[in-house]
Coordinates of C-alpha atoms in Angstrom, one line a residue:
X437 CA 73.8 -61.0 -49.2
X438 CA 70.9 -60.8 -46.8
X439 CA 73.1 -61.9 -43.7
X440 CA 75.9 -58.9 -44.9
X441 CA 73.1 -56.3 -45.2
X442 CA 71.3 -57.5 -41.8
X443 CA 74.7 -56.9 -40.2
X444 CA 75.8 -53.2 -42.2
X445 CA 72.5 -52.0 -40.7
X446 CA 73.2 -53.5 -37.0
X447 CA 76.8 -51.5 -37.6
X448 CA 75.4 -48.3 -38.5
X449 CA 72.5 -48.2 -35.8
X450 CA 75.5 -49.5 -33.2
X451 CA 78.1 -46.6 -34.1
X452 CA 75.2 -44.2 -34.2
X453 CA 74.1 -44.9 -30.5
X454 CA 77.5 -44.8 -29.7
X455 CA 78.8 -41.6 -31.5
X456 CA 75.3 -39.8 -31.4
X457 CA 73.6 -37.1 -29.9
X458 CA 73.9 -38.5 -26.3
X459 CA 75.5 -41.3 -23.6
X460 CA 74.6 -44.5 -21.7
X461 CA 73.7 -44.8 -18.3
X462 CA 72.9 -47.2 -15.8
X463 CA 71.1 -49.0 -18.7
X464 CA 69.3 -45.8 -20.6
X465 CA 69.2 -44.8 -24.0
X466 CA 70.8 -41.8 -24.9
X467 CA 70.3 -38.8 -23.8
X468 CA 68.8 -36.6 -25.9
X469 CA 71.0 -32.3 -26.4
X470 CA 69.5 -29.3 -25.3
X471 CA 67.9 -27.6 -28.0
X472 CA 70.5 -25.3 -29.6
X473 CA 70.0 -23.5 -33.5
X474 CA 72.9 -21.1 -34.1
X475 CA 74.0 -21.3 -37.4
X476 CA 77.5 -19.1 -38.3
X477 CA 76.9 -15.6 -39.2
X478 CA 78.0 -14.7 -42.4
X479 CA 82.4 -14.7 -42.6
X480 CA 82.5 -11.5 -44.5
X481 CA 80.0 -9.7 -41.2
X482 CA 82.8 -9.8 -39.2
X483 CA 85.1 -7.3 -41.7
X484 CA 82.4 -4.8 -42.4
X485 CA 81.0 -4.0 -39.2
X486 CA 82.9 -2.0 -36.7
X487 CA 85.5 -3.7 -34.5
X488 CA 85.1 -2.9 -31.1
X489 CA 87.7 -0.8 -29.4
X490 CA 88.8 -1.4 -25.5
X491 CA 88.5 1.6 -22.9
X492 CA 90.9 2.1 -20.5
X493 CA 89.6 2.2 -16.8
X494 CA 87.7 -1.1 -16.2
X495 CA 87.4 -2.8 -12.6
X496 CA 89.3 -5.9 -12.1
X497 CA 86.1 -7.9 -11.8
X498 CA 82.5 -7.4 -13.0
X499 CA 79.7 -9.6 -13.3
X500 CA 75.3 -8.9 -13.4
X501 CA 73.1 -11.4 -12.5
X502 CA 69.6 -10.9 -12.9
X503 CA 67.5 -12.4 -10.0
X504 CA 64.8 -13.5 -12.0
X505 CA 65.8 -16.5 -15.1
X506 CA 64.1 -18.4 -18.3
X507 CA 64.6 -20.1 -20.8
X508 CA 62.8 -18.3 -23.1
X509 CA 61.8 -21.3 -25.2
X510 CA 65.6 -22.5 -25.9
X511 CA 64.8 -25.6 -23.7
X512 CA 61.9 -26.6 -26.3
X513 CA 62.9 -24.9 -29.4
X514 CA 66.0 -24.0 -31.4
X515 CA 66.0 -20.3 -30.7
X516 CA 69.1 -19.7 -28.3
X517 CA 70.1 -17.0 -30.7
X518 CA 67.1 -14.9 -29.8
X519 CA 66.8 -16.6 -26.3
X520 CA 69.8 -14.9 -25.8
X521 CA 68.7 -11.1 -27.0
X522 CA 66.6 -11.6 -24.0
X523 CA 68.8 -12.4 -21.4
X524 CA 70.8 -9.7 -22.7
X525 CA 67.9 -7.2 -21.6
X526 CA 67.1 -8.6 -18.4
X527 CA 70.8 -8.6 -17.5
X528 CA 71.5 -5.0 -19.3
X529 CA 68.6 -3.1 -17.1
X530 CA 70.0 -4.6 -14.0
X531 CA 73.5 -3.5 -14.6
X532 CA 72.7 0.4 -15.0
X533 CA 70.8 -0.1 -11.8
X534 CA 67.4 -0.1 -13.2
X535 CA 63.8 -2.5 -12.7
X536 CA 65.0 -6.0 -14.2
X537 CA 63.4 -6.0 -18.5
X538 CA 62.0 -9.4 -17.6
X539 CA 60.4 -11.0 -20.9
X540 CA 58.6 -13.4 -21.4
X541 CA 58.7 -16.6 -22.9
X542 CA 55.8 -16.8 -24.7
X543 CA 56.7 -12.8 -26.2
X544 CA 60.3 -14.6 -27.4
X545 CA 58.6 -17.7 -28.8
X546 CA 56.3 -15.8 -30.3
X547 CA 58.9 -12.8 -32.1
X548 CA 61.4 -15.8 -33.0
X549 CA 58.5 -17.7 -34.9
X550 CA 57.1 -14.2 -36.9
X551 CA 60.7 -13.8 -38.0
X552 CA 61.7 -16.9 -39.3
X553 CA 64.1 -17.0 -35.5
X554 CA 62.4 -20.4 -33.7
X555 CA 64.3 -23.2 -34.9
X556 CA 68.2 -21.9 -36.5
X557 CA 69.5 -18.4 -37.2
X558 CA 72.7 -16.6 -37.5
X559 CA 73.2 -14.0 -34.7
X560 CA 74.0 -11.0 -37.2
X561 CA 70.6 -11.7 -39.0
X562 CA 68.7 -11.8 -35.2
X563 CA 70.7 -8.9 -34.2
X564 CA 69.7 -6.9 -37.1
X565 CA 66.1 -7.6 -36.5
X566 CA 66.5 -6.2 -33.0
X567 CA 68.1 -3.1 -34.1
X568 CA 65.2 -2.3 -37.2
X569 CA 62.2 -3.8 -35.6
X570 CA 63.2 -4.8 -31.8
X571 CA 60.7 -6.4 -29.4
X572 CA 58.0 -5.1 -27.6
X573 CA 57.6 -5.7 -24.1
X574 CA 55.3 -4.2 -21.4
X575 CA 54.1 -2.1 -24.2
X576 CA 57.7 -0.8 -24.9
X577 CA 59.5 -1.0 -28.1
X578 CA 63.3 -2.0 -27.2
X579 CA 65.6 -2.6 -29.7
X580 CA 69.4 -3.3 -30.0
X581 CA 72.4 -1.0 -30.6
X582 CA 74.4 -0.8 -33.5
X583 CA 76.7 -3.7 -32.8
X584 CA 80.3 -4.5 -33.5
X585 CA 82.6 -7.4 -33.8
X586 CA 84.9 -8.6 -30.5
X587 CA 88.0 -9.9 -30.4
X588 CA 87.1 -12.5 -28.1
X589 CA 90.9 -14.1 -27.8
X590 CA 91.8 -11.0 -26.1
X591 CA 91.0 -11.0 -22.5
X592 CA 91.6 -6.8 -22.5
X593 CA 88.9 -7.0 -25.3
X594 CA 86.7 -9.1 -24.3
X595 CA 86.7 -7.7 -20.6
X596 CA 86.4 -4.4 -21.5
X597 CA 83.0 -4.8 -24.0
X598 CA 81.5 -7.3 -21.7
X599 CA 81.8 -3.6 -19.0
X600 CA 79.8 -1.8 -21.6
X601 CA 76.8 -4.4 -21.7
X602 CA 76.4 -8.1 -22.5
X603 CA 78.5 -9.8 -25.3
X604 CA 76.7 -12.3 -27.8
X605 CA 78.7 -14.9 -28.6
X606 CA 78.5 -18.4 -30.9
X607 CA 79.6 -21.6 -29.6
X608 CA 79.9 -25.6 -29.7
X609 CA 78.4 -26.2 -26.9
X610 CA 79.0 -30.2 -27.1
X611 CA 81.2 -29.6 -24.4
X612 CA 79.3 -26.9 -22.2
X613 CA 76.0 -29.3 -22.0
X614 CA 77.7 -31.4 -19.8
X615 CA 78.1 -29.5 -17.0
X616 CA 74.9 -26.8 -17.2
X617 CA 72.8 -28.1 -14.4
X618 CA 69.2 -26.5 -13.7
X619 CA 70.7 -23.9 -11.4
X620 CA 73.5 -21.2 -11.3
X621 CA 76.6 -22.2 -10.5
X622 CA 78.3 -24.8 -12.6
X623 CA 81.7 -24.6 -14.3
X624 CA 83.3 -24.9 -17.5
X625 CA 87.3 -25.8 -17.4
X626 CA 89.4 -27.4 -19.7
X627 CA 87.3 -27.5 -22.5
X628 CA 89.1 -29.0 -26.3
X629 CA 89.3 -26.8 -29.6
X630 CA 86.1 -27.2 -31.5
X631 CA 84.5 -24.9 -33.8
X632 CA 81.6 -26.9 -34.5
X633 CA 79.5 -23.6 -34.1
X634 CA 75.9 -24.5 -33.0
X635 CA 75.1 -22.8 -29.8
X636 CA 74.1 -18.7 -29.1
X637 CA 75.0 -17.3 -25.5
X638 CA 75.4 -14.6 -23.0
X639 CA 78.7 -13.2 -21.8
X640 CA 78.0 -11.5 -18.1
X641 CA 81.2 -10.9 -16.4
X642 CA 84.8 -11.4 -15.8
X643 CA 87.4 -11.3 -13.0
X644 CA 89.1 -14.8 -11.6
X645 CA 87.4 -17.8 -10.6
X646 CA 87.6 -17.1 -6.6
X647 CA 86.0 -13.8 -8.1
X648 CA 82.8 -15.3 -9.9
X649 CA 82.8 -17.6 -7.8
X650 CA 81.9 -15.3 -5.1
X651 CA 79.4 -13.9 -7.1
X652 CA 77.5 -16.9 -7.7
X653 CA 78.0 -18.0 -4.0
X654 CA 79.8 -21.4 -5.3
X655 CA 83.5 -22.4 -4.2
X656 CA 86.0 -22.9 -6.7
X657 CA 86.2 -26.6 -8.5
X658 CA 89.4 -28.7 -7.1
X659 CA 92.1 -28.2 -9.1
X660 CA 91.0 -25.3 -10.6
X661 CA 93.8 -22.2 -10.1
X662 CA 91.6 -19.7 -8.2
X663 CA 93.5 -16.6 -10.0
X664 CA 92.5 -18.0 -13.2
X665 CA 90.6 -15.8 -15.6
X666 CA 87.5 -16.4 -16.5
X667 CA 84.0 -15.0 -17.4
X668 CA 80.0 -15.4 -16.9
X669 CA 77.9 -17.2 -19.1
X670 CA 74.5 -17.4 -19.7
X671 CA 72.1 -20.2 -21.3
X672 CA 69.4 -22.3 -21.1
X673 CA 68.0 -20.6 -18.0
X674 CA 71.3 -20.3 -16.1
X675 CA 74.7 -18.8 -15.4
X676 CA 77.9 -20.2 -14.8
X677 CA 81.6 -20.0 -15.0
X678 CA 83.9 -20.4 -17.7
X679 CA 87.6 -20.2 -18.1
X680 CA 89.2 -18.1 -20.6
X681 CA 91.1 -21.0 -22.5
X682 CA 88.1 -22.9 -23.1
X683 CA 86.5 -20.0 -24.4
X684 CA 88.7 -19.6 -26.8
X685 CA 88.8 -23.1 -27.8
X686 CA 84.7 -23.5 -28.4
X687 CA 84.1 -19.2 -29.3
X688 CA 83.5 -18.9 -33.0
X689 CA 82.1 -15.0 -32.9
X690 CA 81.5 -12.7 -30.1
X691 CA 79.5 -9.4 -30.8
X692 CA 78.9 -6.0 -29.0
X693 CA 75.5 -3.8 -29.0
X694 CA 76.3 -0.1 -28.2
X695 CA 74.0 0.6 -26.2
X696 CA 72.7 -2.6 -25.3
X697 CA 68.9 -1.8 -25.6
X698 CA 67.8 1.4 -26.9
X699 CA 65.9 3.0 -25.3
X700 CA 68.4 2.8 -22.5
X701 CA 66.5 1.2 -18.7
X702 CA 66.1 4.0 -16.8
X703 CA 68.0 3.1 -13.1
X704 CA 65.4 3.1 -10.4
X705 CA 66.2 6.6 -8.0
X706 CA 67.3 5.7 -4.9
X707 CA 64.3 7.5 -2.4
X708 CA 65.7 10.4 -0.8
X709 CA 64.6 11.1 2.8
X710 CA 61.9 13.4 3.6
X711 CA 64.0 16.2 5.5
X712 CA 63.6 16.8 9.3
X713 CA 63.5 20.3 10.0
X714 CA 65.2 21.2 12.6
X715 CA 64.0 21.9 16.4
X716 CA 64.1 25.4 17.1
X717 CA 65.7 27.0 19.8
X718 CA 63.4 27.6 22.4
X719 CA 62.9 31.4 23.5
X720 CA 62.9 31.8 27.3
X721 CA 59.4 33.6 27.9
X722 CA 59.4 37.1 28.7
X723 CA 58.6 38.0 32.2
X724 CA 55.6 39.1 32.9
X725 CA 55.6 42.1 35.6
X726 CA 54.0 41.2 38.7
X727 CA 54.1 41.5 42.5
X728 CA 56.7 40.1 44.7
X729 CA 55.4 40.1 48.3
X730 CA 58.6 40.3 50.8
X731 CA 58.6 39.1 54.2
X732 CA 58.4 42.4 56.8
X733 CA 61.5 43.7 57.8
X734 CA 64.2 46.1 56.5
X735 CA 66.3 45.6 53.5
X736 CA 69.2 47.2 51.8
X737 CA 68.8 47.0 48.1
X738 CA 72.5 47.0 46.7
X739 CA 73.6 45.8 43.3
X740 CA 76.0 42.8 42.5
X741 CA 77.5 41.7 39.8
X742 CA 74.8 43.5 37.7
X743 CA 71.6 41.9 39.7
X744 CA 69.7 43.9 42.2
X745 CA 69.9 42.0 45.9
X746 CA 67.5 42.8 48.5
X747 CA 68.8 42.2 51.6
X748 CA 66.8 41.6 55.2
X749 CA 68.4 43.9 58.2
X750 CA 68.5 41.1 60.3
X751 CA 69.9 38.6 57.6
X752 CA 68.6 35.2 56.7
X753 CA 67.0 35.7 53.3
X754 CA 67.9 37.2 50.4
X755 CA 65.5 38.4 47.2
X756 CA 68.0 38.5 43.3
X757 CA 66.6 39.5 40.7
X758 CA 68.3 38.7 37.5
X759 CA 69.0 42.4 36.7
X760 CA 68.7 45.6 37.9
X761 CA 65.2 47.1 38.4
X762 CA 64.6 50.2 36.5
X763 CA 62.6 51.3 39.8
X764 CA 61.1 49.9 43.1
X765 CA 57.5 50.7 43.9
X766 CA 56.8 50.3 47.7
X767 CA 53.1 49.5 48.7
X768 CA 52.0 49.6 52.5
X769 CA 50.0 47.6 53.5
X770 CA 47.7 47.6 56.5
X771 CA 50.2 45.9 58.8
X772 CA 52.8 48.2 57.5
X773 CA 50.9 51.2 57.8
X774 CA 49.5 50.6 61.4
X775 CA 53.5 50.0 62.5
X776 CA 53.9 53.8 61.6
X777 CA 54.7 56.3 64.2

């Protein structure tokens, strides 16, 4: 009996390693998951709050991300459901143009614990505490939107809210931990049906996968159709690139806040140029009357083309003046007047 007891407990502790919560490599345990803690939002949510509506009008691609990343605690604790409210604002305040809402961890840590948030919630019951208490950062109080369901297997949908601001949305993110990495950039393609909801994220974007890709400066993974739809998503720290089948295969709920954040992050104005006046025309000084001495001789003073032109008798210089005098005053001077008869 000892021996069959001895080898159920070897059995269990084998399959447990083997189907557990990570793999073998080179020799190492397993590894351990991400922290996580979504739980389902209530079913009946879903058919009393408003169902988004599409608009008409939306650019073939869009995407926002913010320059500046975290965390905010969902790599030590199980609060990606409010992790996620603030990558929402940080990537919100940079899409209307505005100073990036930067929070941080500690502030998310800290609001998730008060609230019951740190370790498991439902993204309906995080999303209502947004919208009645909110979060205060930088001595602001910013709260979230009325929010409404999306139909996420609708690309139109989908597309179309993710224009208005980001989309919440509730996962299994077995499959997505594999390929996050610690940087922008990675991609998630092909992933299997599984409802196994456990995971909160961040919708950012849309457009193809040459598209995002482009926007997160990383070519397109071989064998990967480069027209293929697909979206941004955000977690643990990072964004990367999804494709719109394995979306739907892992997406349990996707949500809406309209707006985003209230109050709404004011876009930073563009600084208009201090105005150059411009040079003004320069006025020709007015002449000043004076005294033109002219060489001895005789002149004939004759008008042409409108300028009065004194003339030497014996030619070889001639005085203009650039219109005609209203009168000549002639002066002798002692050489002139001891010339007289």
């Amino acid at each position: 009996m000892r021996s069959r007891i001895v080898g159920a407990t070897f059995l269990a502790t084998a399959l447990a390693l083997l189907i557990g919560v990570g793999s073998f490599a080179g020799g190492q345990g397993p590894v351990a998951k991400r922290p996580r803690g979504a739980r389902p939002s209530p079913r009946w949510a879903a058919f009393t709050r408003p169902h988004f509506q599409p608009t008409i009008g939306i650019p073939a691609s869009f995407g926002t991300v913010p320059p500046q990343l975290d965390c905010w605690g969902n790599c030590d604790y199980g609060d990606c459901v409010s992790a996620e409210e603030a990558f929402k604002l940080a990537a919100y305040s940079v899409q209307l143009g505005a100073s990036e809402t930067f929070v941080p961890s500690a502030t998310i840590v800290s609001w998730a614990s008060k609230h019951g948030f740190l370790n498991g919630a439902d993204l309906t019951s995080v999303m209502d505490a947004m919208a009645s208490d909110g979060i205060s950062v930088g001595g602001q109080t910013l709260k979230d939107g009325p929010y409404a369901s999306v139909d996420f297997t609708s690309d139109a949908t989908l597309s179309s809210a993710i224009f208005t601001g980001p989309v919440k949305i509730g996962i299994a993110a077995d499959q997505l931990e594999g390929v996050v990495g610690s940087t922008n950039g990675w991609w998630l393609t092909g992933a299997t049906a599984d409802q196994n909801e456990d995971h909160c994220v961040c919708l950012l974007g849309y457009g193809t996968a040459t598209q995002l890709g482009t926007m997160l400066n990383v070519a397109v993974p071989s064998g990967v159709d480069p027209s293929t739809r697909c979206y941004l998503l955000g977690t643990w720290g990072t964004i990367g690139i999804i494709d719109q089948k394995s979306l739907i295969n892992i997406c349990s709920e996707a949500w809406t806040r309209t707006p985003s954040t209230i109050p709404s992050p004011v876009p930073t104005p563009t600084p208009t140029p201090t105005p150059v006046p411009p040079t003004p025309t320069p006025i020709p000084p007015t002449p000043t009357p004076g005294v033109i001495t002219l060489p001895a001789g005789n002149y004939t003073i004759s008008i042409v083309n409108g300028a009065t032109v004194f003339t030497p008798a014996p030619s070889g210089q001639t005085i203009t003046f650039s219109a005609p005098v209203s009168s000549i005053q002639i002066l002798e001077t002692p050489s002139t007047k001891a010339k007289k008869p």
